[in-house]
mmCIF file of C-alpha atoms in Angstrom:
data_model
loop_
_atom_site.group_PDB
_atom_site.id
_atom_site.type_symbol
_atom_site.label_atom_id
_atom_site.label_comp_id
_atom_site.label_asym_id
_atom_site.label_seq_id
_atom_site.Cartn_x
_atom_site.Cartn_y
_atom_site.Cartn_z
ATOM 1 C CA MET A 187 55.605 3.547 78.503
ATOM 2 C CA ARG A 188 53.850 7.051 79.713
ATOM 3 C CA LEU A 189 51.664 7.578 81.398
ATOM 4 C CA GLY A 190 48.226 9.393 79.528
ATOM 5 C CA PHE A 191 44.803 10.293 80.302
ATOM 6 C CA PHE A 192 41.779 8.200 80.109
ATOM 7 C CA SER A 193 39.875 9.210 77.108
ATOM 8 C CA GLU A 194 35.820 9.862 77.231
ATOM 9 C CA CYS A 195 35.054 6.842 75.833
ATOM 10 C CA GLY A 196 36.707 5.018 78.109
ATOM 11 C CA LEU A 197 35.272 7.082 80.925
ATOM 12 C CA ILE A 198 31.884 6.268 79.640
ATOM 13 C CA LEU A 199 32.586 2.617 79.281
ATOM 14 C CA LEU A 200 32.917 2.395 83.071
ATOM 15 C CA ALA A 201 30.215 4.169 83.753
ATOM 16 C CA CYS A 202 28.373 1.451 81.682
ATOM 17 C CA ALA A 203 30.708 -1.502 83.212
ATOM 18 C CA LEU A 204 29.671 -0.511 87.096
ATOM 19 C CA ASN A 205 26.288 0.381 86.205
ATOM 20 C CA LEU A 206 25.287 -2.915 84.432
ATOM 21 C CA PRO A 207 25.034 -5.239 86.958
ATOM 22 C CA ALA A 208 22.340 -3.455 88.576
ATOM 23 C CA MET A 209 20.330 -2.764 85.298
ATOM 24 C CA ALA A 210 20.550 -6.418 84.729
ATOM 25 C CA GLN A 211 18.537 -7.366 87.880
ATOM 26 C CA SER A 212 15.501 -7.850 85.820
ATOM 27 C CA SER A 213 12.691 -10.625 87.665
ATOM 28 C CA PRO A 214 12.811 -14.089 86.102
ATOM 29 C CA GLU A 215 8.980 -13.522 85.129
ATOM 30 C CA GLU A 216 10.083 -10.721 83.001
ATOM 31 C CA THR A 217 13.100 -12.250 81.820
ATOM 32 C CA THR A 218 11.078 -15.646 80.419
ATOM 33 C CA GLU A 219 7.986 -13.806 79.290
ATOM 34 C CA SER A 220 9.152 -11.277 77.279
ATOM 35 C CA PRO A 221 9.795 -11.749 73.647
ATOM 36 C CA LEU A 222 12.641 -9.155 74.054
ATOM 37 C CA THR A 223 16.374 -10.149 74.897
ATOM 38 C CA LEU A 224 18.759 -8.220 75.538
ATOM 39 C CA ASN A 225 22.590 -8.794 76.340
ATOM 40 C CA ALA A 226 25.213 -6.075 76.846
ATOM 41 C CA TYR A 227 29.292 -6.369 77.347
ATOM 42 C CA GLY A 228 32.197 -4.171 77.000
ATOM 43 C CA THR A 229 36.130 -3.829 77.619
ATOM 44 C CA LEU A 230 38.113 -0.970 79.388
ATOM 45 C CA GLY A 231 41.556 -0.950 79.150
ATOM 46 C CA LEU A 232 44.675 0.093 79.445
ATOM 47 C CA ALA A 233 48.017 -0.946 77.146
ATOM 48 C CA ALA A 234 51.493 0.481 76.582
ATOM 49 C CA THR A 235 54.670 -0.400 74.689
ATOM 50 C CA ASP A 236 58.181 -0.030 75.517
ATOM 51 C CA GLN A 237 58.672 1.573 71.866
ATOM 52 C CA ALA A 238 58.302 5.226 71.295
ATOM 53 C CA GLN A 239 58.082 4.688 67.329
ATOM 54 C CA ALA A 240 57.367 0.698 66.315
ATOM 55 C CA GLY A 241 53.413 1.429 66.496
ATOM 56 C CA TYR A 242 52.168 -1.800 67.631
ATOM 57 C CA ARG A 243 48.711 -3.318 65.450
ATOM 58 C CA PRO A 244 46.059 -6.059 65.806
ATOM 59 C CA THR A 245 45.895 -5.860 62.046
ATOM 60 C CA VAL A 246 49.031 -5.302 59.074
ATOM 61 C CA SER A 247 46.783 -2.759 57.729
ATOM 62 C CA SER A 248 45.320 -1.568 60.601
ATOM 63 C CA ARG A 249 46.079 2.687 61.502
ATOM 64 C CA ASN A 250 45.017 2.299 65.026
ATOM 65 C CA ILE A 251 48.174 1.766 66.515
ATOM 66 C CA LEU A 252 49.801 1.457 70.395
ATOM 67 C CA GLN A 253 53.089 3.318 71.155
ATOM 68 C CA ASP A 254 54.299 4.112 74.504
ATOM 69 C CA THR A 255 51.715 6.072 75.803
ATOM 70 C CA TRP A 256 49.148 4.061 77.725
ATOM 71 C CA SER A 257 45.973 4.511 76.078
ATOM 72 C CA GLY A 258 42.933 2.125 75.363
ATOM 73 C CA ARG A 259 42.494 2.258 71.958
ATOM 74 C CA LEU A 260 43.089 -1.118 70.988
ATOM 75 C CA ASP A 261 40.802 -2.642 73.085
ATOM 76 C CA ASP A 262 38.161 -0.062 74.444
ATOM 77 C CA ARG A 263 34.700 -1.391 73.140
ATOM 78 C CA ILE A 264 31.475 -1.692 74.154
ATOM 79 C CA GLY A 265 28.410 -3.869 72.625
ATOM 80 C CA ALA A 266 24.595 -5.028 72.810
ATOM 81 C CA GLN A 267 23.014 -7.874 71.303
ATOM 82 C CA ALA A 268 19.329 -7.929 70.933
ATOM 83 C CA ARG A 269 17.004 -10.505 70.155
ATOM 84 C CA TYR A 270 13.109 -10.408 69.406
ATOM 85 C CA THR A 271 11.080 -13.694 69.399
ATOM 86 C CA LEU A 272 8.541 -13.171 66.309
ATOM 87 C CA SER A 273 7.167 -16.873 66.596
ATOM 88 C CA PRO A 274 8.496 -20.328 68.253
ATOM 89 C CA SER A 275 10.702 -20.815 65.034
ATOM 90 C CA LEU A 276 11.250 -17.270 63.959
ATOM 91 C CA ALA A 277 13.616 -14.289 65.339
ATOM 92 C CA VAL A 278 15.388 -11.239 64.388
ATOM 93 C CA VAL A 279 18.776 -10.752 65.992
ATOM 94 C CA ALA A 280 20.771 -7.621 66.343
ATOM 95 C CA HIS A 281 24.174 -6.827 67.234
ATOM 96 C CA VAL A 282 26.215 -3.580 67.572
ATOM 97 C CA LEU A 283 29.600 -2.849 68.503
ATOM 98 C CA ALA A 284 31.022 0.697 69.128
ATOM 99 C CA ARG A 285 35.076 0.911 69.114
ATOM 100 C CA ARG A 286 38.046 2.311 67.436
ATOM 101 C CA ASN A 287 38.011 0.846 64.243
ATOM 102 C CA GLY A 288 41.794 -0.371 61.700
ATOM 103 C CA GLY A 289 41.329 2.754 60.234
ATOM 104 C CA ASP A 290 41.728 5.494 62.983
ATOM 105 C CA GLU A 291 37.539 6.337 63.551
ATOM 106 C CA VAL A 292 35.514 5.959 67.059
ATOM 107 C CA GLY A 293 32.124 5.215 65.851
ATOM 108 C CA ALA A 294 29.401 2.354 65.677
ATOM 109 C CA GLU A 295 28.849 -0.578 63.417
ATOM 110 C CA TRP A 296 26.647 -3.197 62.855
ATOM 111 C CA LEU A 297 27.956 -6.836 63.423
ATOM 112 C CA TRP A 298 24.842 -8.548 62.598
ATOM 113 C CA GLY A 299 21.760 -7.667 61.691
ATOM 114 C CA MET A 300 19.570 -11.121 60.842
ATOM 115 C CA LEU A 301 16.379 -12.911 60.558
ATOM 116 C CA GLN A 302 17.125 -16.487 62.181
ATOM 117 C CA TRP A 303 14.262 -19.530 61.094
ATOM 118 C CA THR A 304 14.200 -22.289 63.041
ATOM 119 C CA PRO A 305 12.712 -25.338 61.162
ATOM 120 C CA ALA A 306 13.683 -28.124 63.635
ATOM 121 C CA PRO A 307 16.034 -28.329 66.608
ATOM 122 C CA GLU A 308 18.534 -29.339 64.821
ATOM 123 C CA TRP A 309 18.476 -26.447 62.091
ATOM 124 C CA ALA A 310 18.966 -22.676 61.785
ATOM 125 C CA VAL A 311 18.780 -20.412 58.240
ATOM 126 C CA GLN A 312 20.102 -16.892 59.479
ATOM 127 C CA ALA A 313 19.587 -14.263 56.126
ATOM 128 C CA GLY A 314 21.027 -10.908 56.545
ATOM 129 C CA ARG A 315 24.041 -10.102 58.362
ATOM 130 C CA PHE A 316 26.150 -12.395 60.396
ATOM 131 C CA GLN A 317 29.542 -13.341 61.652
ATOM 132 C CA ASN A 318 32.126 -15.013 59.336
ATOM 133 C CA THR A 319 32.895 -19.118 60.533
ATOM 134 C CA LEU A 320 36.464 -18.910 60.102
ATOM 135 C CA PHE A 321 37.868 -19.106 63.269
ATOM 136 C CA LEU A 322 37.699 -21.447 66.642
ATOM 137 C CA THR A 323 36.325 -17.773 68.841
ATOM 138 C CA SER A 324 34.314 -16.792 66.017
ATOM 139 C CA ASP A 325 31.054 -16.317 67.261
ATOM 140 C CA ASN A 326 32.153 -14.134 70.768
ATOM 141 C CA GLN A 327 35.094 -12.788 68.517
ATOM 142 C CA ALA A 328 34.340 -9.231 69.611
ATOM 143 C CA VAL A 329 33.156 -9.930 73.682
ATOM 144 C CA GLY A 330 36.949 -9.889 75.348
ATOM 145 C CA TYR A 331 34.439 -12.050 79.150
ATOM 146 C CA ALA A 332 34.734 -14.803 76.677
ATOM 147 C CA GLN A 333 37.737 -14.907 75.870
ATOM 148 C CA PRO A 334 40.852 -16.245 78.436
ATOM 149 C CA TRP A 335 43.664 -13.379 76.618
ATOM 150 C CA VAL A 336 43.385 -9.301 76.650
ATOM 151 C CA ARG A 337 43.353 -9.817 73.009
ATOM 152 C CA PRO A 338 43.471 -12.987 70.202
ATOM 153 C CA PRO A 339 46.831 -13.629 69.439
ATOM 154 C CA VAL A 340 47.144 -11.216 66.493
ATOM 155 C CA GLU A 341 49.094 -13.503 64.635
ATOM 156 C CA LEU A 342 46.716 -15.332 63.522
ATOM 157 C CA TYR A 343 43.319 -13.196 63.817
ATOM 158 C CA ASN A 344 45.516 -10.931 61.199
ATOM 159 C CA LEU A 345 44.975 -13.481 58.839
ATOM 160 C CA GLY A 346 41.532 -12.145 58.444
ATOM 161 C CA GLY A 347 41.699 -8.652 58.039
ATOM 162 C CA GLU A 348 39.326 -6.118 60.107
ATOM 163 C CA THR A 349 35.793 -6.803 58.790
ATOM 164 C CA SER A 350 34.034 -10.042 60.590
ATOM 165 C CA ASN A 351 30.702 -10.064 59.247
ATOM 166 C CA ILE A 352 29.401 -11.776 55.832
ATOM 167 C CA ASP A 353 25.755 -10.394 54.398
ATOM 168 C CA GLY A 354 24.070 -13.129 53.140
ATOM 169 C CA VAL A 355 23.182 -16.184 53.860
ATOM 170 C CA MET A 356 24.001 -18.750 56.895
ATOM 171 C CA LEU A 357 23.136 -22.614 57.286
ATOM 172 C CA ARG A 358 23.649 -24.222 60.589
ATOM 173 C CA TYR A 359 23.111 -27.708 61.430
ATOM 174 C CA HIS A 360 23.977 -29.991 64.767
ATOM 175 C CA ARG A 361 23.236 -33.368 65.827
ATOM 176 C CA PRO A 362 24.332 -35.911 68.538
ATOM 177 C CA LEU A 363 26.577 -38.617 68.547
ATOM 178 C CA SER A 364 26.986 -40.830 71.376
ATOM 179 C CA ASP A 365 28.643 -38.637 73.846
ATOM 180 C CA TRP A 366 29.598 -36.207 70.697
ATOM 181 C CA GLN A 367 27.984 -33.572 69.298
ATOM 182 C CA LEU A 368 28.565 -32.768 65.625
ATOM 183 C CA GLY A 369 27.727 -29.000 63.955
ATOM 184 C CA VAL A 370 28.074 -28.355 60.463
ATOM 185 C CA THR A 371 28.310 -24.102 59.615
ATOM 186 C CA ALA A 372 27.854 -23.078 56.104
ATOM 187 C CA HIS A 373 27.989 -19.550 54.592
ATOM 188 C CA ALA A 374 27.461 -17.793 50.950
ATOM 189 C CA GLY A 375 27.800 -13.599 51.305
ATOM 190 C CA ARG A 376 29.193 -10.334 50.137
ATOM 191 C CA VAL A 377 32.155 -9.055 52.220
ATOM 192 C CA THR A 378 32.765 -5.177 52.096
ATOM 193 C CA LEU A 379 35.239 -3.206 53.397
ATOM 194 C CA ALA A 380 36.284 0.847 52.922
ATOM 195 C CA ARG A 381 39.559 2.400 55.013
ATOM 196 C CA PRO A 382 41.213 5.563 53.937
ATOM 197 C CA LEU A 383 44.106 3.964 52.284
ATOM 198 C CA TYR A 384 42.573 0.820 50.561
ATOM 199 C CA ARG A 385 38.744 -0.770 50.006
ATOM 200 C CA TYR A 386 37.979 -4.319 49.312
ATOM 201 C CA GLN A 387 34.756 -6.569 48.479
ATOM 202 C CA ASN A 388 34.487 -10.367 48.753
ATOM 203 C CA HIS A 389 31.427 -11.611 46.665
ATOM 204 C CA PRO A 390 31.178 -14.401 46.349
ATOM 205 C CA ASN A 391 32.738 -15.136 49.860
ATOM 206 C CA ALA A 392 31.272 -18.925 50.847
ATOM 207 C CA ALA A 393 32.472 -21.259 53.703
ATOM 208 C CA LEU A 394 32.543 -24.678 55.681
ATOM 209 C CA ALA A 395 33.142 -25.164 59.033
ATOM 210 C CA LEU A 396 33.324 -28.688 60.968
ATOM 211 C CA SER A 397 33.293 -29.512 64.647
ATOM 212 C CA ILE A 398 32.910 -31.813 66.955
ATOM 213 C CA SER A 399 32.547 -31.617 70.705
ATOM 214 C CA ASN A 400 32.161 -32.747 74.531
ATOM 215 C CA ASN A 401 31.724 -31.754 77.918
ATOM 216 C CA SER A 402 35.871 -30.936 77.114
ATOM 217 C CA TRP A 403 36.758 -31.254 73.654
ATOM 218 C CA LEU A 404 36.346 -29.333 70.883
ATOM 219 C CA PHE A 405 37.586 -29.693 67.764
ATOM 220 C CA ARG A 406 36.784 -27.568 64.141
ATOM 221 C CA VAL A 407 37.788 -27.431 60.644
ATOM 222 C CA SER A 408 37.022 -24.645 58.434
ATOM 223 C CA THR A 409 37.681 -23.432 54.854
ATOM 224 C CA LEU A 410 36.945 -20.178 52.791
ATOM 225 C CA VAL A 411 36.941 -19.256 49.301
ATOM 226 C CA ALA A 412 36.310 -15.895 48.362
ATOM 227 C CA LYS A 413 36.361 -13.664 44.719
ATOM 228 C CA THR A 414 38.462 -10.813 45.563
ATOM 229 C CA ASP A 415 37.797 -7.041 44.043
ATOM 230 C CA TYR A 416 40.867 -4.711 46.242
ATOM 231 C CA HIS A 417 41.533 -1.493 45.540
ATOM 232 C CA ALA A 418 44.550 0.048 46.890
ATOM 233 C CA PRO A 419 45.959 3.114 45.131
ATOM 234 C CA ALA A 420 49.383 3.289 46.656
ATOM 235 C CA ALA A 421 49.864 -0.364 45.581
ATOM 236 C CA GLN A 422 48.759 0.664 42.101
ATOM 237 C CA ALA A 423 51.124 2.932 41.364
ATOM 238 C CA VAL A 424 54.142 0.762 42.136
ATOM 239 C CA ALA A 425 52.310 -1.398 39.435
ATOM 240 C CA ASP A 426 52.302 0.374 36.835
ATOM 241 C CA LEU A 427 55.640 1.601 37.805
ATOM 242 C CA ILE A 428 56.790 -1.980 37.200
ATOM 243 C CA THR A 429 54.511 -2.628 34.256
ATOM 244 C CA ALA A 430 56.209 0.030 32.377
ATOM 245 C CA GLN A 431 59.383 -1.730 32.752
ATOM 246 C CA ASN A 432 57.997 -5.052 32.969
ATOM 247 C CA PRO A 433 54.699 -5.962 32.267
ATOM 248 C CA GLN A 434 54.884 -9.804 32.904
ATOM 249 C CA ALA A 435 56.555 -8.825 36.473
ATOM 250 C CA GLY A 436 54.038 -5.914 37.025
ATOM 251 C CA ALA A 437 51.375 -8.313 36.666
ATOM 252 C CA ASP A 438 52.301 -10.383 40.099
ATOM 253 C CA TYR A 439 51.955 -6.515 41.624
ATOM 254 C CA GLN A 440 48.198 -5.309 40.153
ATOM 255 C CA THR A 441 45.092 -4.503 42.593
ATOM 256 C CA GLY A 442 41.377 -4.740 40.884
ATOM 257 C CA GLU A 443 40.052 -7.978 40.486
ATOM 258 C CA LEU A 444 42.554 -10.906 42.290
ATOM 259 C CA GLY A 445 40.775 -13.871 41.676
ATOM 260 C CA TRP A 446 39.504 -16.577 44.162
ATOM 261 C CA LEU A 447 41.888 -16.574 47.200
ATOM 262 C CA HIS A 448 41.731 -19.966 49.885
ATOM 263 C CA TYR A 449 41.765 -19.441 53.331
ATOM 264 C CA SER A 450 41.841 -22.605 55.673
ATOM 265 C CA ASN A 451 41.925 -23.284 59.538
ATOM 266 C CA ALA A 452 41.801 -25.987 62.149
ATOM 267 C CA GLY A 453 41.734 -25.367 66.278
ATOM 268 C CA PHE A 454 41.019 -27.174 69.398
ATOM 269 C CA ARG A 455 39.601 -26.618 72.498
ATOM 270 C CA TYR A 456 40.319 -28.478 75.715
ATOM 271 C CA GLU A 457 38.358 -27.198 78.903
ATOM 272 C CA GLN A 458 38.341 -29.846 81.998
ATOM 273 C CA HIS A 459 38.550 -27.621 85.185
ATOM 274 C CA PRO A 460 40.918 -26.449 86.307
ATOM 275 C CA TRP A 461 42.652 -26.721 83.080
ATOM 276 C CA LEU A 462 42.403 -24.868 79.598
ATOM 277 C CA VAL A 463 44.649 -25.582 76.177
ATOM 278 C CA GLN A 464 43.751 -24.517 72.884
ATOM 279 C CA GLY A 465 44.975 -24.080 69.500
ATOM 280 C CA GLU A 466 44.612 -23.287 66.176
ATOM 281 C CA PHE A 467 46.715 -22.778 62.783
ATOM 282 C CA ALA A 468 45.593 -21.389 59.957
ATOM 283 C CA ARG A 469 46.761 -20.501 56.725
ATOM 284 C CA THR A 470 46.018 -18.019 53.174
ATOM 285 C CA ASN A 471 46.669 -18.738 49.351
ATOM 286 C CA LEU A 472 46.354 -15.688 47.628
ATOM 287 C CA ARG A 473 49.135 -16.190 45.514
ATOM 288 C CA ARG A 474 49.878 -12.210 44.900
ATOM 289 C CA LYS A 475 52.628 -9.728 45.967
ATOM 290 C CA THR A 476 50.580 -7.409 47.219
ATOM 291 C CA LEU A 477 48.504 -10.281 49.244
ATOM 292 C CA PRO A 478 51.367 -13.063 49.924
ATOM 293 C CA ASP A 479 50.349 -16.460 50.988
ATOM 294 C CA GLN A 480 50.807 -16.936 55.087
ATOM 295 C CA ARG A 481 50.790 -19.506 57.939
ATOM 296 C CA ALA A 482 50.389 -19.207 61.395
ATOM 297 C CA TRP A 483 49.511 -20.871 64.815
ATOM 298 C CA TYR A 484 49.539 -20.210 68.591
ATOM 299 C CA LEU A 485 48.915 -22.459 71.614
ATOM 300 C CA THR A 486 47.984 -21.557 75.014
ATOM 301 C CA THR A 487 47.501 -22.901 78.155
ATOM 302 C CA GLY A 488 45.824 -21.883 81.230
ATOM 303 C CA TYR A 489 45.430 -23.067 84.625
ATOM 304 C CA SER A 490 42.293 -22.118 87.729
ATOM 305 C CA ILE A 491 43.310 -21.661 91.213
ATOM 306 C CA GLY A 492 39.817 -20.951 92.267
ATOM 307 C CA ASP A 493 38.898 -17.023 90.842
ATOM 308 C CA TRP A 494 42.467 -16.808 89.350
ATOM 309 C CA THR A 495 43.687 -18.562 85.809
ATOM 310 C CA PRO A 496 47.033 -17.534 84.929
ATOM 311 C CA TYR A 497 47.952 -18.506 81.198
ATOM 312 C CA ILE A 498 50.792 -18.848 79.053
ATOM 313 C CA SER A 499 50.274 -18.224 75.012
ATOM 314 C CA PHE A 500 52.836 -18.788 72.096
ATOM 315 C CA ALA A 501 51.774 -17.412 68.721
ATOM 316 C CA SER A 502 53.689 -16.860 65.277
ATOM 317 C CA LEU A 503 53.499 -15.448 61.483
ATOM 318 C CA ARG A 504 55.319 -16.817 58.648
ATOM 319 C CA GLY A 505 55.703 -15.504 55.027
ATOM 320 C CA ILE A 506 55.336 -18.569 52.596
ATOM 321 C CA SER A 507 55.566 -16.504 49.386
ATOM 322 C CA ASN A 508 58.876 -15.001 47.604
ATOM 323 C CA LEU A 509 58.951 -11.621 48.504
ATOM 324 C CA ASP A 510 62.357 -10.954 46.416
ATOM 325 C CA GLU A 511 62.309 -9.232 42.833
ATOM 326 C CA ASN A 512 65.397 -9.295 40.429
ATOM 327 C CA ARG A 513 63.070 -8.853 37.272
ATOM 328 C CA VAL A 514 63.253 -4.512 37.099
ATOM 329 C CA THR A 515 65.715 -1.913 38.126
ATOM 330 C CA GLY A 516 65.774 1.612 39.478
ATOM 331 C CA ASN A 517 62.770 3.287 40.383
ATOM 332 C CA ALA A 518 60.642 0.631 39.495
ATOM 333 C CA LEU A 519 63.016 -1.796 42.028
ATOM 334 C CA LYS A 520 63.365 0.880 44.972
ATOM 335 C CA ALA A 521 59.277 1.198 45.003
ATOM 336 C CA ALA A 522 58.837 -3.044 44.387
ATOM 337 C CA GLN A 523 61.513 -3.195 47.701
ATOM 338 C CA ALA A 524 59.424 -0.643 49.775
ATOM 339 C CA LEU A 525 56.061 -2.234 48.906
ATOM 340 C CA LEU A 526 57.355 -5.790 49.418
ATOM 341 C CA LEU A 527 59.270 -4.478 52.634
ATOM 342 C CA GLY A 528 55.854 -3.623 54.519
ATOM 343 C CA LYS A 529 54.624 -7.145 53.395
ATOM 344 C CA ARG A 530 57.698 -9.273 55.298
ATOM 345 C CA ASN A 531 55.611 -9.618 58.228
ATOM 346 C CA ASP A 532 57.197 -12.552 59.979
ATOM 347 C CA GLN A 533 56.682 -12.246 63.680
ATOM 348 C CA GLN A 534 56.221 -14.375 67.260
ATOM 349 C CA THR A 535 54.802 -13.762 70.569
ATOM 350 C CA LEU A 536 55.112 -15.353 73.896
ATOM 351 C CA SER A 537 52.586 -14.139 76.442
ATOM 352 C CA LEU A 538 52.002 -14.225 79.696
ATOM 353 C CA GLY A 539 49.039 -13.293 81.659
ATOM 354 C CA VAL A 540 46.530 -13.820 84.343
ATOM 355 C CA ARG A 541 42.774 -13.634 84.458
ATOM 356 C CA TRP A 542 40.727 -12.733 87.719
ATOM 357 C CA ASP A 543 36.797 -13.160 87.270
ATOM 358 C CA LEU A 544 35.868 -10.668 90.246
ATOM 359 C CA ARG A 545 32.085 -11.748 89.689
ATOM 360 C CA PRO A 546 29.627 -13.526 87.409
ATOM 361 C CA GLY A 547 30.339 -11.351 83.952
ATOM 362 C CA MET A 548 32.991 -9.391 85.262
ATOM 363 C CA ALA A 549 36.834 -10.487 85.341
ATOM 364 C CA LEU A 550 40.193 -8.208 84.962
ATOM 365 C CA LYS A 551 42.867 -9.031 83.193
ATOM 366 C CA ALA A 552 46.557 -8.254 82.642
ATOM 367 C CA GLN A 553 49.183 -9.421 80.416
ATOM 368 C CA TRP A 554 52.320 -9.132 79.049
ATOM 369 C CA ASP A 555 53.836 -9.656 75.324
ATOM 370 C CA GLN A 556 57.246 -9.953 73.892
ATOM 371 C CA VAL A 557 57.429 -9.466 70.517
ATOM 372 C CA ARG A 558 59.689 -10.864 67.711
ATOM 373 C CA VAL A 559 59.957 -9.564 64.347
ATOM 374 C CA ASN A 560 62.971 -10.155 62.235
ATOM 375 C CA ALA A 561 65.938 -7.793 61.979
ATOM 376 C CA GLY A 562 65.261 -4.761 59.159
ATOM 377 C CA GLU A 563 61.484 -6.187 59.204
ATOM 378 C CA PRO A 564 57.963 -4.649 60.299
ATOM 379 C CA GLY A 565 56.855 -7.463 60.731
ATOM 380 C CA LEU A 566 53.099 -6.748 61.729
ATOM 381 C CA LEU A 567 54.185 -3.565 63.550
ATOM 382 C CA GLN A 568 54.016 0.339 61.446
ATOM 383 C CA THR A 569 57.833 0.838 60.516
ATOM 384 C CA PRO A 570 60.507 -1.813 61.378
ATOM 385 C CA LEU A 571 62.737 -1.523 65.204
ATOM 386 C CA PRO A 572 65.632 0.599 64.807
ATOM 387 C CA ALA A 573 68.622 -1.237 64.100
ATOM 388 C CA GLY A 574 69.698 -4.216 66.316
ATOM 389 C CA GLN A 575 66.844 -4.543 68.093
ATOM 390 C CA GLU A 576 63.967 -7.435 67.070
ATOM 391 C CA ARG A 577 62.107 -7.349 70.183
ATOM 392 C CA VAL A 578 59.200 -5.073 71.359
ATOM 393 C CA ARG A 579 56.825 -5.543 74.654
ATOM 394 C CA VAL A 580 53.264 -4.973 75.542
ATOM 395 C CA LEU A 581 51.630 -4.451 78.872
ATOM 396 C CA SER A 582 48.045 -4.574 78.889
ATOM 397 C CA VAL A 583 45.030 -4.795 81.737
ATOM 398 C CA VAL A 584 41.609 -4.938 80.912
ATOM 399 C CA LEU A 585 38.475 -5.305 82.236
ATOM 400 C CA ASP A 586 35.600 -7.445 80.478
ATOM 401 C CA TRP A 587 31.991 -7.667 81.205
ATOM 402 C CA SER A 588 29.379 -9.399 79.656
ATOM 403 C CA TYR A 589 25.698 -9.123 81.145
#
């Protein structure tokens, strides 16, 4: 690991982190009476791997990669949320986030921008852009301070792709059940993402999530279906080459309209001081060589000692599709094998970390990850490790804040 310089973005984030506590000192009167509510959060981080060429990344399609130079490119971010109350039952909510995205571009994006109607205490209807409902931490996925780790386990959260918002309509319902709280969330809408190497659209994208919780426990299941239109010129060139030799085999590699895809997720969280235990399981059902089916899970345990919370986490990603190809020969076979090598994403990560809550709204975290991939396969890394190696280690330190 080589030590580099803080980026300008990192310095800006640091300045914000140091100055926001003072900015947040508003009088109780102002906070109560104003129809406008503002919240801000951010992360300033440094991370590096012990491999110069592997290219650690949070999603399989990301061009934003971490190597052996200390960098904040994976974790540095700053976000703001605003809520303006129009009436007791109507509000406008906006959420903007600035970070380096999966296309390796730094910029701001609208995560939320919606009108929220609350006709009754149990019901809420949101229209516009909002967060997806697939994962246990979906509601605060971008807010590092709300997470126990430096970053969510990439083996599982990679399955949702890079984008995390929907343009459409969401319905939320909750009601008490004795000592428990029942929650139901449903949405329908459209997802669009364009990157240099690919673009896709899910329309419609529909999901249903059910949860039950009390003061210590949260159990949650969700399912999502999407009709997907996926375009990747490099993958389509391989499909054309295969189709020219074997049209039936080529059909498994085609991009464009892929039909209905299915995601499912189940998770739980137990939090009773001093213990934290959290886990999730997810599965994709995509039925394409270009988007193979996968399943992933993780389990995290933490124990608080004063302001310190050491934790341990293990995550696993496994492919369940057949990625062998023997129906073509020659250049078509070589092209297919090269494409399918990038889909061999089996990976396991053991993480050891500690969180130090410096003050309300600010935490410092350090995390060591040991990532294991199958020999000769990339896992979620940009390239396979050198011959004879199956592990890469990542060391991260971040400062998270939220006010």
